[in-house]
XYZ file of C-alpha atoms in Angstrom:
447
model
C 153.280 139.259 165.428
C 149.596 139.462 166.141
C 147.446 140.544 163.242
C 144.479 142.895 163.684
C 141.760 144.015 161.327
C 141.717 147.661 160.284
C 139.310 149.411 162.600
C 136.216 150.770 160.879
C 133.803 152.310 163.325
C 130.757 152.234 161.128
C 128.098 151.094 163.563
C 126.974 148.468 161.075
C 124.179 146.105 161.990
C 125.087 142.850 163.653
C 123.315 139.680 162.657
C 120.321 138.120 164.283
C 122.565 135.489 165.803
C 123.082 137.972 168.619
C 119.388 138.101 169.315
C 119.447 136.134 172.545
C 117.623 137.083 175.710
C 119.476 138.925 178.419
C 119.024 135.924 180.651
C 121.152 133.944 178.226
C 123.981 136.362 178.910
C 123.932 135.807 182.657
C 127.458 135.395 184.053
C 128.832 132.153 185.404
C 129.282 131.566 189.100
C 132.823 130.269 188.593
C 134.503 133.644 188.326
C 136.694 135.298 190.913
C 134.433 136.709 193.626
C 135.694 140.291 193.605
C 133.213 143.146 193.746
C 135.754 145.912 194.109
C 139.264 146.846 195.179
C 141.328 149.800 196.317
C 143.985 151.434 194.184
C 146.617 149.892 196.461
C 145.228 146.382 195.962
C 145.128 146.839 192.191
C 148.702 148.155 192.161
C 149.874 145.190 194.238
C 148.169 142.720 191.889
C 150.053 144.217 188.948
C 153.350 143.296 190.638
C 152.520 139.596 190.913
C 152.913 136.882 188.282
C 149.642 136.420 186.384
C 148.010 136.674 182.997
C 144.874 138.071 181.384
C 143.194 137.538 178.035
C 141.967 140.505 176.020
C 139.608 140.314 173.047
C 139.725 143.272 170.695
C 140.254 144.271 167.088
C 141.589 147.842 167.231
C 145.077 147.985 165.683
C 146.155 150.362 168.453
C 145.800 147.578 171.033
C 149.010 145.817 170.063
C 151.435 148.684 170.864
C 149.467 149.467 174.028
C 149.786 145.859 175.221
C 153.517 145.946 174.492
C 153.908 149.105 176.581
C 151.851 147.626 179.415
C 153.921 144.462 179.536
C 157.100 146.530 179.556
C 155.827 148.497 182.556
C 154.449 145.404 184.310
C 156.774 142.573 183.224
C 155.150 140.011 185.520
C 151.835 140.285 183.670
C 151.292 138.333 180.456
C 148.563 139.814 178.251
C 147.145 137.422 175.675
C 145.691 139.682 172.989
C 143.251 137.915 170.684
C 141.353 139.261 167.693
C 138.351 136.918 167.469
C 136.726 139.034 164.756
C 134.832 142.281 164.390
C 131.152 143.121 164.616
C 128.946 140.039 164.576
C 131.832 137.569 164.925
C 133.189 139.288 168.020
C 129.870 139.680 169.827
C 128.600 136.216 168.951
C 131.728 134.572 170.350
C 131.586 136.775 173.419
C 127.933 135.971 174.036
C 128.485 132.241 173.533
C 131.322 132.195 176.076
C 129.234 134.101 178.593
C 126.296 131.779 178.124
C 128.534 128.698 178.458
C 130.074 130.035 181.659
C 133.603 129.456 180.398
C 135.974 130.692 177.726
C 135.292 134.414 177.997
C 138.211 136.870 178.104
C 139.107 138.963 181.115
C 138.739 142.153 179.068
C 136.657 142.770 175.951
C 136.511 145.672 173.553
C 132.882 146.628 172.938
C 131.218 149.320 170.865
C 129.005 151.740 172.723
C 125.826 150.618 170.985
C 126.416 146.992 172.044
C 127.412 147.751 175.638
C 123.907 147.778 177.195
C 123.091 144.267 175.963
C 125.979 142.816 177.953
C 126.188 145.284 180.832
C 122.536 145.253 181.864
C 122.507 141.453 181.840
C 125.236 141.290 184.481
C 127.909 139.972 182.124
C 130.228 142.954 182.688
C 131.687 144.124 185.996
C 130.377 147.365 187.466
C 133.645 149.263 187.765
C 132.363 151.748 190.319
C 133.842 149.846 193.258
C 137.223 149.749 191.553
C 137.418 153.538 191.614
C 136.222 154.201 188.076
C 133.832 156.962 189.163
C 136.836 159.123 189.999
C 137.858 159.076 186.327
C 134.768 160.776 184.911
C 136.394 164.155 184.332
C 139.142 162.541 182.255
C 136.717 161.663 179.431
C 134.334 163.530 177.186
C 130.757 163.759 178.419
C 129.346 161.753 175.516
C 131.716 158.794 175.874
C 131.359 158.719 179.652
C 127.607 158.767 179.252
C 127.865 155.779 176.919
C 129.610 153.598 179.528
C 127.453 154.721 182.466
C 124.219 152.759 182.814
C 121.783 152.616 185.728
C 124.240 154.292 188.122
C 126.941 151.781 187.175
C 130.092 152.109 185.067
C 130.574 149.121 182.777
C 133.579 150.085 180.649
C 136.226 152.757 180.278
C 136.019 154.739 177.025
C 138.681 153.925 174.462
C 137.814 156.101 171.506
C 134.994 158.148 170.125
C 133.380 159.128 166.876
C 131.998 162.678 167.039
C 130.545 163.369 163.623
C 131.716 165.915 161.089
C 131.327 166.499 157.369
C 134.256 165.365 155.244
C 134.047 166.992 151.806
C 135.855 167.260 148.479
C 137.003 170.863 148.283
C 137.755 170.566 144.576
C 134.181 169.530 143.774
C 132.640 172.457 145.638
C 135.156 174.936 144.199
C 134.626 173.753 140.620
C 130.854 174.203 140.904
C 131.113 177.478 142.825
C 129.243 176.029 145.800
C 129.469 177.259 149.372
C 130.192 174.617 151.998
C 126.769 173.792 153.503
C 126.218 174.691 157.145
C 122.541 173.675 157.322
C 120.702 170.616 156.038
C 118.648 172.809 153.695
C 121.911 174.056 152.169
C 123.169 170.478 152.028
C 120.132 169.380 150.011
C 120.563 172.346 147.660
C 124.229 171.436 147.161
C 123.193 167.858 146.464
C 120.812 169.050 143.771
C 123.517 171.188 142.153
C 126.129 168.411 142.197
C 123.772 165.859 140.668
C 122.469 168.335 138.071
C 126.019 169.101 136.947
C 126.874 165.401 136.644
C 124.179 162.707 136.842
C 126.852 160.246 137.995
C 127.891 162.451 140.926
C 126.215 162.661 144.322
C 126.636 164.640 147.511
C 126.954 161.398 149.491
C 126.097 157.701 149.429
C 123.471 155.936 151.527
C 121.627 152.672 151.059
C 120.461 152.512 154.663
C 122.525 151.774 157.750
C 121.277 151.385 161.317
C 124.258 153.075 162.951
C 124.167 156.047 160.599
C 120.409 156.441 161.029
C 120.486 156.433 164.817
C 123.405 158.867 164.818
C 121.538 161.228 162.507
C 118.421 161.045 164.668
C 120.636 161.719 167.689
C 121.982 164.882 166.031
C 118.433 165.981 165.203
C 117.573 165.887 168.902
C 115.677 162.608 168.788
C 115.577 160.215 171.701
C 113.721 157.159 170.375
C 115.122 154.780 172.992
C 114.411 155.246 176.681
C 115.461 152.590 179.177
C 114.162 152.660 182.749
C 116.017 150.140 184.887
C 116.776 146.898 183.084
C 113.367 145.791 181.826
C 111.232 148.863 181.024
C 111.887 150.173 177.525
C 110.287 152.786 175.301
C 110.804 152.819 171.536
C 109.428 155.892 169.748
C 110.507 156.684 166.214
C 107.734 159.245 165.869
C 109.418 161.691 168.228
C 110.334 165.141 166.960
C 113.981 164.394 166.186
C 113.278 161.159 164.342
C 110.651 162.843 162.193
C 112.906 165.837 161.550
C 115.647 163.586 160.220
C 113.290 161.395 158.140
C 111.565 164.377 156.532
C 114.944 165.875 155.639
C 116.539 162.680 154.359
C 113.436 161.803 152.318
C 114.307 164.742 150.075
C 117.681 163.202 149.269
C 116.619 159.564 148.914
C 113.378 160.110 147.019
C 114.998 162.529 144.564
C 117.950 160.235 143.778
C 120.455 162.638 145.326
C 122.377 159.975 147.249
C 124.527 157.377 145.525
C 123.053 153.863 145.791
C 126.433 152.535 146.875
C 127.276 150.593 150.024
C 129.981 152.009 152.242
C 133.294 150.131 152.311
C 132.653 148.635 148.863
C 135.110 148.972 145.959
C 132.629 151.251 144.206
C 132.486 153.462 147.309
C 136.261 153.826 147.451
C 136.264 154.697 143.753
C 133.621 157.387 144.328
C 135.661 158.892 147.142
C 138.714 158.843 144.889
C 137.218 160.457 141.784
C 134.923 162.890 143.641
C 131.628 161.405 142.461
C 130.830 161.095 146.178
C 131.401 164.637 147.399
C 130.866 164.363 151.151
C 130.748 161.914 154.033
C 128.943 162.753 157.264
C 130.704 160.337 159.547
C 132.718 159.818 162.742
C 136.059 161.413 163.603
C 137.820 158.092 163.055
C 137.470 158.534 159.274
C 140.733 160.384 158.407
C 142.897 157.288 158.760
C 140.539 155.328 156.531
C 140.687 158.010 153.842
C 144.462 158.185 153.993
C 144.876 154.426 153.656
C 141.906 153.656 151.391
C 141.784 156.734 149.158
C 145.446 157.754 148.755
C 145.007 159.233 145.282
C 142.695 161.938 146.647
C 145.321 163.317 149.018
C 145.055 167.093 149.287
C 141.490 167.188 147.998
C 139.522 166.410 151.163
C 138.643 168.840 153.955
C 136.613 168.688 157.173
C 133.774 170.941 158.337
C 131.166 170.745 161.117
C 128.021 168.724 160.454
C 125.246 170.724 158.826
C 122.568 171.586 161.369
C 118.843 172.130 161.382
C 119.109 175.627 162.795
C 121.588 178.141 161.427
C 124.290 178.979 163.951
C 123.301 176.342 166.511
C 126.026 173.698 166.615
C 124.946 170.092 167.094
C 126.739 166.792 166.560
C 126.336 163.132 167.468
C 128.572 160.142 167.989
C 129.001 157.591 165.211
C 130.893 154.546 166.361
C 133.542 154.311 169.012
C 133.672 152.086 172.038
C 135.382 151.124 175.258
C 136.692 148.150 177.173
C 134.950 146.098 179.847
C 135.940 143.549 182.485
C 133.993 140.301 182.330
C 132.278 138.963 185.434
C 133.631 135.584 184.347
C 137.203 136.848 184.807
C 139.289 135.152 187.484
C 141.780 138.021 187.562
C 139.620 141.130 187.899
C 142.164 143.292 189.713
C 144.752 142.937 186.967
C 142.056 143.240 184.301
C 140.947 146.562 185.758
C 144.555 147.701 186.122
C 145.009 146.984 182.430
C 141.868 148.992 181.642
C 143.222 152.019 183.496
C 146.499 151.774 181.570
C 144.801 151.117 178.227
C 142.426 154.048 178.498
C 144.458 156.288 180.777
C 147.220 158.775 179.999
C 149.807 156.305 178.728
C 147.532 154.114 176.633
C 145.552 157.040 175.246
C 148.746 158.699 174.011
C 149.740 155.525 172.164
C 146.214 155.186 170.803
C 146.212 158.729 169.413
C 149.724 158.371 168.000
C 148.554 155.335 166.047
C 145.576 157.009 164.389
C 142.831 156.625 166.991
C 140.541 159.508 167.887
C 140.777 159.880 171.669
C 138.021 160.130 174.246
C 140.331 161.621 176.863
C 139.964 165.349 177.480
C 143.696 165.904 178.016
C 144.582 164.491 174.620
C 141.800 166.343 172.854
C 142.958 169.616 174.392
C 146.686 169.169 173.813
C 148.330 171.743 171.568
C 150.145 169.024 169.638
C 146.898 167.263 168.770
C 144.909 170.408 167.980
C 147.625 172.035 165.894
C 148.498 169.001 163.795
C 148.402 170.014 160.132
C 147.247 167.122 157.993
C 149.025 166.848 154.676
C 146.253 164.610 153.357
C 143.682 167.314 154.140
C 145.673 170.065 152.438
C 147.411 171.220 155.600
C 144.140 171.786 157.462
C 144.149 171.497 161.259
C 141.364 168.944 161.112
C 141.510 168.066 164.803
C 140.285 171.540 165.677
C 137.045 170.734 163.848
C 136.765 167.201 165.220
C 137.460 168.198 168.821
C 134.840 170.926 168.627
C 132.410 168.317 167.331
C 133.062 166.228 170.437
C 132.004 169.227 172.534
C 128.873 169.771 170.433
C 127.438 166.252 170.795
C 123.773 166.498 171.784
C 123.375 165.025 175.301
C 120.862 162.447 176.488
C 121.145 159.650 173.944
C 120.732 156.011 174.987
C 120.673 152.605 173.310
C 118.467 149.577 173.865
C 119.536 146.602 175.986
C 119.001 144.575 172.794
C 120.398 147.082 170.296
C 122.377 144.459 168.419
C 119.158 142.693 167.477
C 117.381 145.949 166.635
C 120.196 146.855 164.262
C 120.054 143.444 162.621
C 116.460 144.002 161.420
C 117.066 147.502 160.062
C 117.439 146.237 156.501
C 114.062 144.507 156.602
C 112.298 147.662 157.806
C 113.872 151.061 157.143
C 116.040 149.452 154.484
C 112.930 148.730 152.442
C 112.054 152.425 152.412
C 115.477 153.110 150.941
C 115.036 150.361 148.362
C 111.669 151.547 147.051
C 112.189 155.247 147.877
C 109.111 155.372 150.058
C 108.648 157.518 153.165
C 111.412 156.887 155.690
C 108.910 157.680 158.449
C 107.023 154.543 157.451
C 110.253 152.556 157.545
C 110.964 153.856 161.036
C 107.445 152.863 162.114
C 108.043 149.332 160.818
C 111.391 149.213 162.634
C 109.695 150.314 165.829
C 106.957 147.687 165.511
C 109.430 144.852 164.942
C 111.690 146.052 167.750
C 108.821 146.281 170.230
C 107.606 142.819 169.245
C 111.022 141.312 169.874
C 111.468 143.130 173.179
C 108.137 141.858 174.494
C 109.012 138.316 173.406
C 112.230 138.561 175.411
C 110.415 139.576 178.583
C 110.858 143.350 178.478
C 108.085 145.790 179.172
C 108.140 147.794 175.954
C 105.889 150.810 175.398
C 103.680 149.593 178.237
C 103.050 146.139 176.754
């Protein structure tokens, strides 16, 4: 039995070990020389004896692989969990740089995809027929795998954001569920005034959360033109809107100084001293398994917005699966991708707790009408699916996002630590990011 880590799509920063130039990720010339194939050629390849290696950590992968091998008994899929986050990407990058040892298929989070795709390490799936699949996926996830007119992965899951909240806390204090960020701040003040040990949420600074919040605010701090021209602007309207809003929470001690995924965090979610989480749609499974004693007390609502009545959400986490240029079995690798992230695989994924990126699954009556016992019988998927439709379009990540995330703690993180202006932290993050990009040969902000 293969063992997988519990999936936690938190968008956490990866370490500076991933901060290699894109040239270092250039693919080897030893791979199978296949630039594309017809559906008939892919189908034929799946009927021949062969094997592929898949690197991924999602627990849903194991039952999907089992179903694939049952359907295609001549194909042996070697599923390997080489780690999550930094461990996964470092090993992947090292294998690509060495020209040997990379898998045929790799799971990759959306924020990390550009670093590998734009360097030529991942296969452009357009010539395998992937462009015909666009309508099967949500616009936000498809946009995340489409770069420079190429398609470099098929979406596996997504993380449209919503607000998870403790209904009992709000009811006890007579508070309305906030629908705007101004109301959210006011609720935070009331919760903390009633109990100095209670907070509306926790936050000690996280790169993935910050970029998602800026995304929801309409910011677009990263603009990539081609593969080498990059703009980084954390003084744009959306970035400033988020920083000015979040300053009111951080500087007034209204957010718990507790790291997510820590024992203290789980305790706060259990006893209600952390009253809300604004996070991706993958969170319900984590609450059910990690906070069982709070069953029946949590509910889900749309993210608060900056303008009353104007819905807006962002993605937080999620990822897809790519075929490596180094692969010597690209036809079978792509066939596996279509199964993994197509109708059959997506159904298994959703049945095992994943939040789908496929439109058909998100629109199915069974999925939408599921009443969650943990969430007091609420049809939470109705809220989460609507969030996927409300994701603000146009977001993009850097081709060296993994490095940018790794220096978040030294820049914006310092503003959290000393409760100074988050705008200044964003400016420091921008400066350090631009400096690194220029050093790596990019044209950043005209330099």
